[in-house]
Amino acid sequence: MVSIDIETEDGQKEALRRMMLIRSFDDTAGTLFADGEIPGFVHLYIGEEGVGVGACAALEPDDYITSTHRGHGHCIAKGLEPQSMMAELYGKRDGYCNGKGGSMHIADVDAGMLGANGIVGAGPPLATGAALSAAQKDEDRVALAFFGDGAVAQGQVHEAINLAATWDLPAIFLVENNQFGEGTPVEKQHNLENLSETAEAYDIPGFTIDGMDITAVYEAVQEARERARNGDGPTFIEADTYRFRGHFEGDQQPYREDDDIQEWQSRCPIDSFASRLVDAGVMTDDEVESLRAEVDEEIAAAAEYAQNADEPDPTEAYDDMYAVSVPELTMFAGRSVRADGGSPTNTDQ
Amino acid sequence: MSTETGTTHGKSTETMTVREAIREAMREEMQRDEDVFLMGEDVGLFGGVFDVSNGLLEDFGEERVKDTPISEAGFLGAGVGAAATGSRPIVEIMFSDFMGVAMEQTMNQMAKMRYMFGGKTEMPITVRTTEGGGMGAASQHSGTVHTWFAHFPGIIAVAPGTPAAAKGLLKSAIRSDDPVFFFENKMIYEQSGEVPTDPDFTLPIGEANVEREGDDVTVIATQRLVGESLQAAEELDSELSVEVIDLRSLYPLDTETIVDSLEKTGRVIIADESPISYGTHAEVMARLMENGFYSLDAPPERIGVPDTHIPFSPSLEQEVLPSAADVTAAIRRLT
């Protein structure tokens, strides 16, 4: 049972809503970051929504995904709650990781979301491992790794694909080719024109698809999932897409032209899917706009919730290191003078 | 395995080697829990390059004893992913020197996932790997790297010096919900000792063990150097009373046992095959200083590899590898 059946009208509306949620979440996160509300740094998924939502819609709810540093979209696509995500971006206790992870490490293992990841190329081995676990337990689950075009140059990505291919594991490797690895164009990083040709090296199916078209992504992942579940091993999918914003917020983007951005923006995955739904009579223009307004309201409420949520207690910094209690943490915890000038909480040294 | 059995402290034991102890620990835990599996290079058909997993493929089949490609980052990373999703992998890295190629998955994924995710995932993975010089394997197959892992937050690191410690600690490692690195000194695989036969025998991680009681000087040793230190203590028995401790667990470190011993003897030698600088020795010494400074009667001594790599030629290799003679010489200097 797919997570969102986009062959039905309800499913199509839900897919559109998810893409709008991602857009609104990241627009808001970008603004809040610029305002100095959100610490650290954020990488926005704007422009790539069709890939995350199309792929996760075709997965079943119990399936696993691994994500990237640009992970907000994958989280929302997998069904995570914007409110707890926003709280995590703010470093609040109610965030998905209790404020310990932030934008780059949002995870919800119970929901099959094995973590955004700050290391380019680190997700595919984890997905191979999740697929191995599912295969060994004979569970009806697959693992999909989202990774970027930049990650295709990483050795561990190839090791992960080779292992999954050799062992026929139920894995899907989905490259989001957003045309830039950080600040360097894809053609300056790879000798292959189509990154999906990588699949030939592992004797697995490989496809390049239009990542701006949610249905193309949905269909490719649905087929790949079928193949994985039949014991036929992994599939390599390259989704051509485009990052409308910089690598990170604040990136001056000297590496690209305005014309290129505009051309890709004219193929916006949300607008194009909405138009198709209107043309097909599934929704009216007014309904699309009221859905957008509803989504914006939900994200604004999530941001307000996050702003007002409780900070973690400083002593929580010592929690969650190990499943067991480790004496070193008791010995060393709270020795430092706190940033607010407060005394060390542990003077036993 | 020897069929000879006996009793220690009223419990039934049998004599086995470190190699057999590790193999039996894996066998028992795989029988006990079907989520436990072993993977690594040549662990199945070949039986392990040091013969440690010999027979496990026959007992448990290819699904649970998995020969991997030569691809440490890939299969160690897959172990991390499997551990995060309900399996309990034992991953063998044939030589610890190969950990260099798998460090990303170790330091940024395995060690950090629980913490970064606010405690919402378990990481029940055991990484077994070999260390140590002495067989002419040269610099890329002889290193002792355990300090890296003991140093890195989020990882548990153990390094047994006896067959009983090997079995008891490996079983605890496999049952642990934390990532445990289990360091096997390849020169003690043939060393024999008494091991409890109870299939539920485990040893708590984080506890050192006094292998030999003494009053004049303490040798805190790891791995192969536990046996070398016991030999040195035996040789000096008529003149000096030497206490020998098997540190067993590098992180967490049993501060209490080593400080208690310092308070008794006032003199300490730390014998570990790591390079001497910035190593396990230094952490043990720091714990002694912080907690037992005023009990010291003499400056502690460090015995280890003198900050070189392990050379190939046997004459060069023997020059840098610490042995019982080094422990004896240190004891003489200190007493």
XYZ file of C-alpha atoms in Angstrom:
684
model
C 0.000 0.000 0.000
C 1.696 3.214 -1.141
C 1.870 6.083 1.347
C -0.041 8.437 -0.954
C -1.884 6.966 -3.921
C -1.468 9.717 -6.466
C -3.607 7.860 -8.937
C -6.623 8.965 -6.880
C -7.878 12.526 -6.635
C -7.487 12.590 -2.870
C -3.947 11.340 -3.234
C -3.169 14.005 -5.810
C -4.442 16.725 -3.506
C -2.426 15.304 -0.633
C 0.725 15.151 -2.759
C 0.207 18.777 -3.764
C -0.349 19.718 -0.134
C 2.876 17.985 0.950
C 4.882 19.816 -1.701
C 3.334 23.106 -0.609
C 4.121 22.298 3.019
C 7.776 21.783 2.132
C 7.886 25.023 0.141
C 6.233 26.977 2.908
C 8.376 25.355 5.609
C 11.604 26.172 3.811
C 10.515 29.680 2.814
C 9.765 30.306 6.460
C 12.951 28.639 7.681
C 14.965 30.807 5.268
C 13.335 33.978 6.569
C 13.728 32.987 10.199
C 17.363 32.103 9.598
C 17.992 35.474 7.937
C 16.336 37.146 10.923
C 18.769 35.400 13.244
C 16.029 33.339 14.847
C 17.434 29.952 13.814
C 21.030 29.167 14.832
C 23.628 27.276 12.805
C 22.948 27.000 9.119
C 20.144 25.709 6.921
C 20.033 24.127 3.460
C 16.714 24.570 1.700
C 14.931 22.057 -0.532
C 12.966 24.669 -2.496
C 12.595 23.558 -6.126
C 13.139 19.866 -5.392
C 9.797 19.110 -3.731
C 8.581 16.820 -6.525
C 11.409 14.382 -5.886
C 10.919 13.934 -2.147
C 7.134 13.808 -2.257
C 6.957 11.671 -5.405
C 9.401 9.144 -3.956
C 7.935 8.946 -0.449
C 4.390 8.730 -1.823
C 5.384 5.575 -3.710
C 6.974 4.008 -0.629
C 4.933 2.203 1.981
C 4.666 3.776 5.414
C 7.036 1.225 7.008
C 9.773 1.749 4.439
C 13.023 3.444 5.391
C 14.652 6.514 3.926
C 18.036 8.100 4.485
C 18.432 11.760 3.780
C 20.991 14.506 3.284
C 21.991 17.881 4.694
C 19.076 19.231 2.593
C 16.609 17.092 4.482
C 13.548 19.147 5.434
C 11.696 18.065 2.315
C 12.405 14.391 2.865
C 11.110 14.678 6.435
C 7.809 16.279 5.436
C 7.454 13.912 2.492
C 7.879 10.962 4.895
C 5.136 12.370 7.103
C 7.068 14.082 9.884
C 5.293 16.938 11.671
C 6.381 20.474 10.706
C 5.831 21.661 14.262
C 8.392 19.285 15.807
C 10.721 19.884 12.864
C 10.592 23.639 13.360
C 11.181 23.170 17.084
C 14.288 21.152 16.187
C 15.533 23.943 13.898
C 15.176 26.277 16.857
C 17.070 23.840 19.084
C 14.114 23.385 21.380
C 13.449 20.473 23.678
C 10.278 19.454 21.839
C 12.111 19.076 18.551
C 12.490 15.648 16.951
C 15.949 15.299 18.482
C 15.284 17.273 21.670
C 17.376 20.069 20.230
C 20.508 17.945 19.847
C 20.391 17.548 16.085
C 19.106 20.676 14.398
C 18.367 21.113 10.706
C 21.022 18.670 9.516
C 20.107 15.751 11.775
C 16.335 15.583 12.017
C 15.340 11.950 12.354
C 12.371 9.839 13.320
C 13.483 6.235 13.246
C 10.009 4.972 14.167
C 8.641 6.692 11.070
C 11.396 5.100 8.955
C 13.287 8.378 8.615
C 16.873 7.423 9.443
C 18.157 10.937 9.621
C 19.142 13.955 7.661
C 22.904 13.776 7.415
C 25.667 16.336 7.491
C 28.129 14.090 5.662
C 27.764 13.986 1.883
C 27.440 10.355 0.809
C 26.955 8.841 4.269
C 23.301 7.880 3.761
C 23.595 5.109 1.135
C 25.552 2.681 3.379
C 22.927 3.209 6.070
C 20.158 2.478 3.562
C 21.974 -0.666 2.448
C 22.112 -1.701 6.110
C 18.419 -0.992 6.666
C 17.649 -3.037 3.551
C 19.853 -5.835 4.874
C 18.014 -5.754 8.176
C 14.636 -5.912 6.404
C 15.802 -8.790 4.201
C 17.157 -10.783 7.132
C 13.961 -10.344 9.101
C 11.948 -11.103 5.976
C 9.989 -7.889 6.418
C 8.065 -6.234 3.613
C 10.203 -3.130 3.724
C 12.579 -1.364 1.408
C 15.141 1.346 2.083
C 15.527 4.364 -0.164
C 18.615 6.559 -0.024
C 18.223 10.147 -1.151
C 21.568 11.658 -2.054
C 22.823 14.471 -4.213
C 24.794 14.590 -7.433
C 27.815 15.611 -5.354
C 27.614 12.391 -3.354
C 27.991 10.295 -6.513
C 31.709 11.134 -6.343
C 32.005 9.672 -2.831
C 33.578 6.234 -2.459
C 31.240 4.984 0.227
C 28.240 5.555 -2.042
C 29.698 3.123 -4.560
C 30.543 0.617 -1.835
C 26.956 0.772 -0.628
C 25.519 0.245 -4.113
C 27.903 -2.620 -4.837
C 26.969 -4.347 -1.598
C 23.226 -3.928 -2.134
C 23.510 -5.074 -5.755
C 25.676 -8.080 -4.913
C 23.325 -9.192 -2.161
C 20.118 -8.273 -4.072
C 18.953 -6.140 -1.186
C 15.641 -4.219 -1.255
C 17.257 -0.806 -1.684
C 16.627 2.160 -3.958
C 19.351 4.701 -4.682
C 17.829 8.019 -5.687
C 20.141 10.802 -6.816
C 18.669 14.266 -6.667
C 20.704 15.927 -9.383
C 20.103 19.572 -8.527
C 22.923 20.553 -10.889
C 25.371 21.712 -8.220
C 27.549 19.982 -5.653
C 27.749 22.823 -3.158
C 29.117 25.666 -5.356
C 30.453 23.633 -8.283
C 28.375 22.639 -11.323
C 27.724 18.947 -11.822
C 29.672 18.769 -15.091
C 32.811 19.929 -13.303
C 32.470 17.085 -10.802
C 31.628 14.082 -12.959
C 32.758 12.570 -16.233
C 29.381 10.925 -16.812
C 26.726 13.042 -18.489
C 23.919 10.940 -17.055
C 24.738 9.918 -13.525
C 22.313 7.013 -13.867
C 24.875 5.303 -16.101
C 26.570 4.516 -12.777
C 24.050 1.673 -12.537
C 25.731 -0.182 -15.412
C 28.833 -0.700 -13.275
C 26.724 -2.651 -10.797
C 24.511 -4.420 -13.336
C 21.356 -2.908 -11.890
C 18.657 -0.886 -13.657
C 19.375 2.830 -13.901
C 17.122 5.628 -15.101
C 17.290 9.373 -15.486
C 13.910 10.972 -14.951
C 12.408 14.449 -14.780
C 12.580 15.327 -11.112
C 10.381 18.379 -11.637
C 7.498 16.038 -12.450
C 6.154 14.382 -9.336
C 4.377 11.643 -11.269
C 7.555 10.633 -13.096
C 9.309 10.249 -9.738
C 6.363 8.391 -8.251
C 6.214 5.892 -11.092
C 9.972 5.273 -11.128
C 10.098 4.661 -7.386
C 7.001 2.481 -7.479
C 8.652 0.263 -10.095
C 11.916 0.214 -8.161
C 10.057 -0.771 -5.012
C 8.333 -3.602 -6.813
C 11.674 -4.842 -8.091
C 13.226 -4.608 -4.633
C 10.385 -6.520 -3.011
C 10.580 -9.262 -5.632
C 14.156 -9.941 -4.610
C 15.555 -8.406 -7.784
C 17.786 -5.966 -5.925
C 18.347 -2.242 -6.062
C 17.576 0.388 -8.694
C 19.509 3.566 -9.359
C 17.358 6.582 -10.207
C 18.669 9.992 -11.167
C 16.042 12.707 -10.803
C 16.963 15.892 -12.667
C 15.928 18.809 -10.562
C 17.104 22.234 -9.506
C 17.921 23.999 -6.305
C 16.159 27.364 -6.468
C 18.156 28.691 -3.512
C 21.856 28.637 -2.654
C 23.714 25.664 -1.222
C 23.061 27.197 2.177
C 21.175 30.302 3.157
C 23.483 33.275 2.713
C 25.318 31.667 -0.233
C 26.075 34.482 -2.741
C 25.894 31.982 -5.626
C 28.614 33.298 -7.939
C 28.472 29.978 -9.769
C 25.215 30.416 -11.684
C 23.206 32.770 -13.902
C 19.817 34.332 -13.209
C 18.541 33.084 -16.592
C 19.135 29.494 -15.556
C 17.279 29.952 -12.303
C 14.328 31.531 -14.102
C 14.163 28.774 -16.658
C 14.040 26.106 -13.982
C 11.603 28.141 -11.890
C 9.225 28.129 -14.841
C 9.116 24.364 -14.360
C 8.313 24.607 -10.649
C 7.126 21.154 -9.531
C 4.336 22.615 -7.412
C 2.915 25.052 -9.962
C 3.104 22.543 -12.783
C 1.366 19.814 -10.792
C -1.288 22.282 -9.581
C -1.958 23.364 -13.174
C -2.361 19.770 -14.214
C -4.845 19.147 -11.437
C -6.793 22.253 -12.419
C -6.739 21.259 -16.115
C -7.950 17.785 -15.203
C -10.761 19.239 -13.150
C -9.492 17.762 -9.885
C -9.212 21.184 -8.270
C -10.162 24.735 -9.121
C -7.706 27.632 -9.034
C -9.449 28.874 -5.927
C -9.043 25.537 -4.233
C -5.333 25.543 -5.046
C -4.966 29.003 -3.560
C -6.924 28.161 -0.443
C -4.815 25.028 0.007
C -1.710 27.196 -0.236
C -3.120 29.602 2.358
C -4.035 26.732 4.654
C -0.526 25.323 4.398
C 1.065 28.722 5.051
C -1.088 29.057 8.117
C 0.021 25.641 9.393
C 3.676 26.533 8.931
C 3.235 29.932 10.575
C 1.658 28.166 13.537
C 4.556 25.679 13.600
C 7.041 28.554 13.670
C 5.150 30.310 16.432
C 5.032 27.089 18.422
C 8.768 26.611 17.968
C 9.561 30.182 18.979
C 7.635 29.772 22.205
C 8.738 26.218 23.014
C 11.019 25.484 25.954
C 14.763 25.508 25.633
C 16.448 22.302 26.737
C 17.868 22.365 30.242
C 21.674 22.722 29.941
C 22.175 19.477 31.856
C 20.436 17.606 29.019
C 23.711 18.001 27.077
C 24.927 14.964 29.016
C 21.955 12.748 28.162
C 21.674 10.271 25.285
C 25.362 9.533 24.805
C 24.955 5.855 25.667
C 22.179 3.394 26.410
C 23.932 2.652 29.684
C 25.193 4.980 32.345
C 28.880 5.737 31.817
C 30.830 6.945 34.886
C 32.928 9.335 32.833
C 29.860 11.412 32.004
C 29.010 11.732 35.666
C 32.625 12.622 36.403
C 32.997 15.238 33.709
C 29.459 16.580 33.300
C 28.920 20.180 34.255
C 32.591 21.012 34.794
C 32.546 23.905 32.354
C 31.538 27.424 33.248
C 28.333 28.031 31.351
C 28.048 30.522 28.526
C 25.575 32.567 30.517
C 28.189 33.063 33.215
C 26.537 30.527 35.475
C 28.683 28.377 37.711
C 29.659 24.858 36.743
C 26.926 22.486 37.844
C 29.566 19.931 38.836
C 32.344 21.172 41.078
C 33.388 17.687 42.109
C 36.794 17.594 40.428
C 38.606 -27.038 22.074
C 39.889 -28.950 25.068
C 37.355 -31.110 26.801
C 39.230 -30.688 30.044
C 36.960 -29.044 32.578
C 37.394 -27.822 36.093
C 35.870 -25.427 38.575
C 36.814 -21.919 39.572
C 35.055 -20.315 42.525
C 32.606 -23.204 42.514
C 31.635 -22.631 38.884
C 32.307 -25.100 36.150
C 35.000 -24.012 33.693
C 36.832 -25.387 30.717
C 40.212 -24.657 29.233
C 40.068 -22.817 25.971
C 42.117 -20.428 23.889
C 41.273 -16.789 23.253
C 40.349 -17.793 19.690
C 37.932 -20.456 20.940
C 36.528 -18.102 23.563
C 35.672 -15.505 20.918
C 34.201 -18.128 18.605
C 32.082 -19.609 21.411
C 30.885 -16.172 22.491
C 29.651 -15.515 18.959
C 28.125 -18.958 18.636
C 26.241 -18.687 21.919
C 24.948 -15.199 21.213
C 23.844 -16.174 17.705
C 21.989 -19.139 19.184
C 20.453 -16.931 21.847
C 19.265 -14.110 19.596
C 18.351 -14.514 15.936
C 18.938 -10.801 15.307
C 22.673 -11.342 15.823
C 24.698 -11.920 12.661
C 28.349 -11.748 11.620
C 29.737 -10.062 8.535
C 33.169 -9.218 7.272
C 35.873 -10.179 4.830
C 36.407 -13.956 4.705
C 34.488 -14.659 7.904
C 32.407 -17.431 6.326
C 33.905 -19.844 3.793
C 37.432 -19.033 4.895
C 36.542 -19.180 8.593
C 38.211 -15.865 9.335
C 41.767 -15.000 8.420
C 42.811 -16.012 11.960
C 40.383 -18.933 12.005
C 38.249 -17.236 14.658
C 34.858 -17.765 13.000
C 35.631 -21.226 11.639
C 32.497 -23.400 11.754
C 29.981 -20.611 12.204
C 28.947 -20.631 8.535
C 28.110 -24.329 8.799
C 26.085 -23.710 11.943
C 24.212 -20.585 10.952
C 24.237 -20.390 7.157
C 25.008 -17.609 4.716
C 22.224 -15.338 5.920
C 23.870 -14.923 9.292
C 27.544 -15.404 8.481
C 28.103 -13.070 5.584
C 31.241 -12.793 3.498
C 31.518 -9.216 2.313
C 33.325 -7.527 -0.539
C 36.592 -5.833 0.439
C 34.725 -2.679 1.233
C 35.046 -1.639 4.868
C 33.233 1.681 4.556
C 30.354 -0.057 2.786
C 29.843 -3.019 5.074
C 30.653 -1.231 8.303
C 28.163 1.449 7.228
C 25.642 -1.258 6.404
C 26.214 -2.612 9.891
C 25.358 0.804 11.302
C 22.181 0.959 9.214
C 21.218 -2.566 10.236
C 21.831 -1.782 13.912
C 19.629 1.313 13.687
C 16.810 -0.822 12.285
C 16.638 -3.664 14.767
C 19.496 -6.038 13.948
C 22.528 -6.762 16.114
C 25.463 -7.045 13.720
C 28.939 -8.225 14.606
C 31.193 -6.638 12.010
C 34.717 -7.967 11.636
C 37.391 -5.614 10.356
C 40.203 -8.012 9.523
C 43.010 -5.726 10.710
C 42.408 -2.596 12.738
C 44.764 -0.738 10.400
C 41.926 -0.948 7.847
C 39.678 1.152 10.049
C 41.075 4.210 8.294
C 38.820 3.582 5.316
C 35.738 3.123 7.494
C 36.212 5.996 9.903
C 33.458 8.180 8.456
C 30.727 5.710 9.256
C 32.304 5.122 12.663
C 32.841 8.659 13.871
C 29.956 10.503 12.249
C 27.242 7.858 12.064
C 27.746 4.983 14.521
C 29.090 7.089 17.370
C 26.781 10.078 16.953
C 23.382 8.796 15.873
C 21.948 8.135 19.316
C 23.027 11.531 20.606
C 22.135 13.561 17.509
C 18.697 11.941 17.431
C 18.031 12.794 21.077
C 18.369 9.191 22.249
C 15.707 7.906 19.873
C 17.729 5.126 18.305
C 19.746 2.188 19.581
C 23.087 1.278 18.047
C 23.675 -2.378 19.006
C 26.687 -3.035 16.786
C 29.871 -4.861 17.776
C 33.005 -4.279 15.748
C 35.657 -6.976 16.182
C 39.103 -6.174 14.907
C 42.675 -7.368 15.332
C 45.615 -5.427 16.662
C 49.235 -5.884 17.518
C 52.657 -6.698 16.130
C 54.759 -9.822 16.467
C 54.137 -11.810 13.319
C 56.164 -9.906 10.745
C 53.061 -8.372 9.218
C 54.693 -4.926 8.912
C 53.247 -1.492 9.468
C 49.836 -1.794 7.780
C 48.794 -5.017 9.533
C 50.253 -4.657 13.020
C 49.005 -1.444 14.537
C 47.374 -0.920 17.903
C 44.800 1.786 17.353
C 42.343 1.334 20.199
C 43.075 4.735 21.719
C 41.331 6.424 18.763
C 38.113 4.620 19.578
C 38.376 4.902 23.355
C 38.843 8.622 22.802
C 35.811 9.081 20.599
C 32.593 9.888 22.492
C 29.718 7.531 21.809
C 31.831 4.400 21.457
C 32.594 1.703 24.029
C 36.046 0.141 23.644
C 37.203 -3.131 25.188
C 40.485 -5.037 24.812
C 40.648 -8.339 26.707
C 43.859 -9.963 27.899
C 42.627 -13.472 28.752
C 40.262 -16.101 27.294
C 37.700 -15.531 30.063
C 37.752 -11.780 29.494
C 37.466 -12.338 25.761
C 34.376 -14.500 26.098
C 32.659 -12.554 28.841
C 33.256 -9.161 27.292
C 32.322 -10.177 23.757
C 29.012 -11.575 24.974
C 28.333 -8.340 26.829
C 29.332 -6.363 23.744
C 26.887 -8.251 21.537
C 24.089 -7.768 24.081
C 24.874 -4.069 24.499
C 22.633 -1.454 22.870
C 25.693 0.749 22.373
C 28.386 0.437 19.709
C 31.267 -1.609 21.102
C 34.704 -1.955 19.553
C 36.258 -5.263 20.590
C 40.025 -5.320 20.075
C 41.709 -8.708 19.666
C 45.468 -8.869 19.965
C 46.350 -11.372 17.277
C 49.352 -12.768 19.197
C 47.223 -14.152 22.039
C 44.705 -16.177 20.013
C 46.540 -19.358 21.108
C 46.754 -18.355 24.764
C 44.775 -20.749 26.991
C 42.920 -20.214 30.197
C 39.926 -21.253 32.239
C 36.580 -19.981 30.973
C 33.199 -20.498 32.669
C 30.969 -22.888 30.755
C 27.679 -21.250 31.755
C 26.136 -19.948 28.499
C 24.948 -16.907 30.436
C 28.445 -16.066 31.643
C 29.164 -12.446 30.795
C 31.540 -9.859 32.211
C 30.455 -6.295 32.854
C 31.964 -3.736 30.492
C 33.741 -1.039 32.479
C 35.397 -3.273 35.064
C 39.092 -4.039 35.276
C 40.225 -7.259 36.882
C 43.023 -7.898 39.354
C 44.665 -10.946 37.786
C 47.337 -11.271 40.460
C 47.411 -9.585 43.822
C 50.540 -7.864 45.097
C 51.702 -5.155 47.483
C 54.862 -3.580 46.086
C 54.035 -2.395 42.588
C 51.045 -2.412 40.231
C 51.198 -3.229 36.536
C 48.073 -2.055 34.710
C 48.179 -3.984 31.453
C 46.117 -4.677 28.364
C 45.853 -7.526 25.856
C 49.108 -9.431 25.233
C 50.889 -7.437 27.909
C 48.642 -8.919 30.611
C 50.286 -12.291 30.039
C 53.749 -10.715 29.707
C 53.223 -8.843 32.979
C 52.046 -11.973 34.775
C 55.183 -13.700 33.556
C 57.346 -10.852 34.826
C 55.535 -10.928 38.172
C 56.086 -14.667 38.432
C 59.795 -14.323 37.698
C 60.184 -11.678 40.415
C 58.008 -13.531 42.888
C 60.800 -14.376 45.337
C 61.814 -10.745 45.793
C 58.767 -8.584 45.016
C 55.032 -8.754 45.281
C 53.635 -7.499 41.961
C 49.972 -6.771 41.364
C 48.784 -7.235 37.772
C 45.536 -5.746 36.515
C 43.890 -6.534 33.181
C 42.322 -3.194 32.271
C 39.824 -5.026 29.981
C 37.684 -1.985 29.281
C 39.307 1.118 27.777
C 36.108 3.157 27.780
C 34.475 3.283 30.186
C 37.594 2.998 32.333
C 37.474 1.432 35.784
C 38.994 4.280 37.766
C 38.165 2.703 41.113
C 40.073 -0.551 40.633
C 43.239 1.148 39.404
C 43.162 3.845 42.091
C 42.578 1.236 44.809
C 45.653 -0.598 43.591
C 47.720 2.594 43.505
C 46.696 3.346 47.087
C 47.937 -0.108 48.062
C 51.255 -0.217 46.183
C 52.160 3.444 45.557
C 53.938 2.450 42.340
C 52.386 1.966 38.916
C 53.442 0.794 35.479
C 51.055 1.054 32.552
C 51.722 -1.535 29.852
C 49.789 -1.196 26.612
C 50.912 -1.822 23.031
C 49.694 1.531 21.735
C 52.268 4.112 20.727
C 53.251 5.806 23.986
C 52.373 9.427 23.257
C 48.794 10.657 23.701
C 47.617 7.135 24.350
C 45.740 4.828 26.627
C 48.693 5.121 29.014
C 48.129 8.841 29.312
C 44.453 8.472 30.197
C 45.151 5.834 32.816
C 47.832 8.063 34.279
C 45.530 11.080 34.295
C 42.893 9.146 36.206
C 45.533 8.079 38.741
C 46.776 11.657 39.108
C 43.308 13.114 39.501
C 42.191 10.536 42.006
C 45.294 9.172 43.728
C 48.119 11.712 43.344
C 49.077 11.672 47.021
C 49.420 7.887 47.054
C 52.234 7.928 44.507
C 55.662 6.964 45.836
C 57.369 7.254 42.454
C 56.562 8.627 38.992
C 54.501 6.081 37.018
C 56.055 4.453 33.976
C 54.631 3.842 30.518
C 55.429 0.767 28.469
C 54.318 0.743 24.858
C 55.534 1.077 21.303
C 58.039 3.958 21.295
C 56.083 6.132 18.812
C 57.249 4.193 15.753
C 55.238 2.153 13.275
C 55.744 -1.600 13.453
C 58.698 -2.519 11.216
C 58.860 -5.703 9.183
C 62.238 -7.266 9.931
C 61.898 -9.496 13.016
C 64.939 -7.936 14.613
C 63.469 -4.468 14.189
C 60.004 -5.573 15.225
C 61.286 -7.095 18.451
C 63.108 -3.864 19.170
C 59.889 -1.827 19.399
C 57.416 -4.371 20.784
C 57.111 -4.345 24.575
C 57.552 -7.664 26.373
C 57.921 -9.228 29.815
C 61.532 -8.054 29.887
C 60.389 -4.447 29.535
C 57.914 -4.897 32.364
C 60.632 -6.464 34.551
C 63.028 -3.622 33.802
C 60.366 -1.045 34.672
C 59.568 -2.817 37.920
C 63.280 -2.785 38.788
C 63.503 0.932 38.088
C 60.482 1.647 40.256
C 61.302 -0.476 43.288
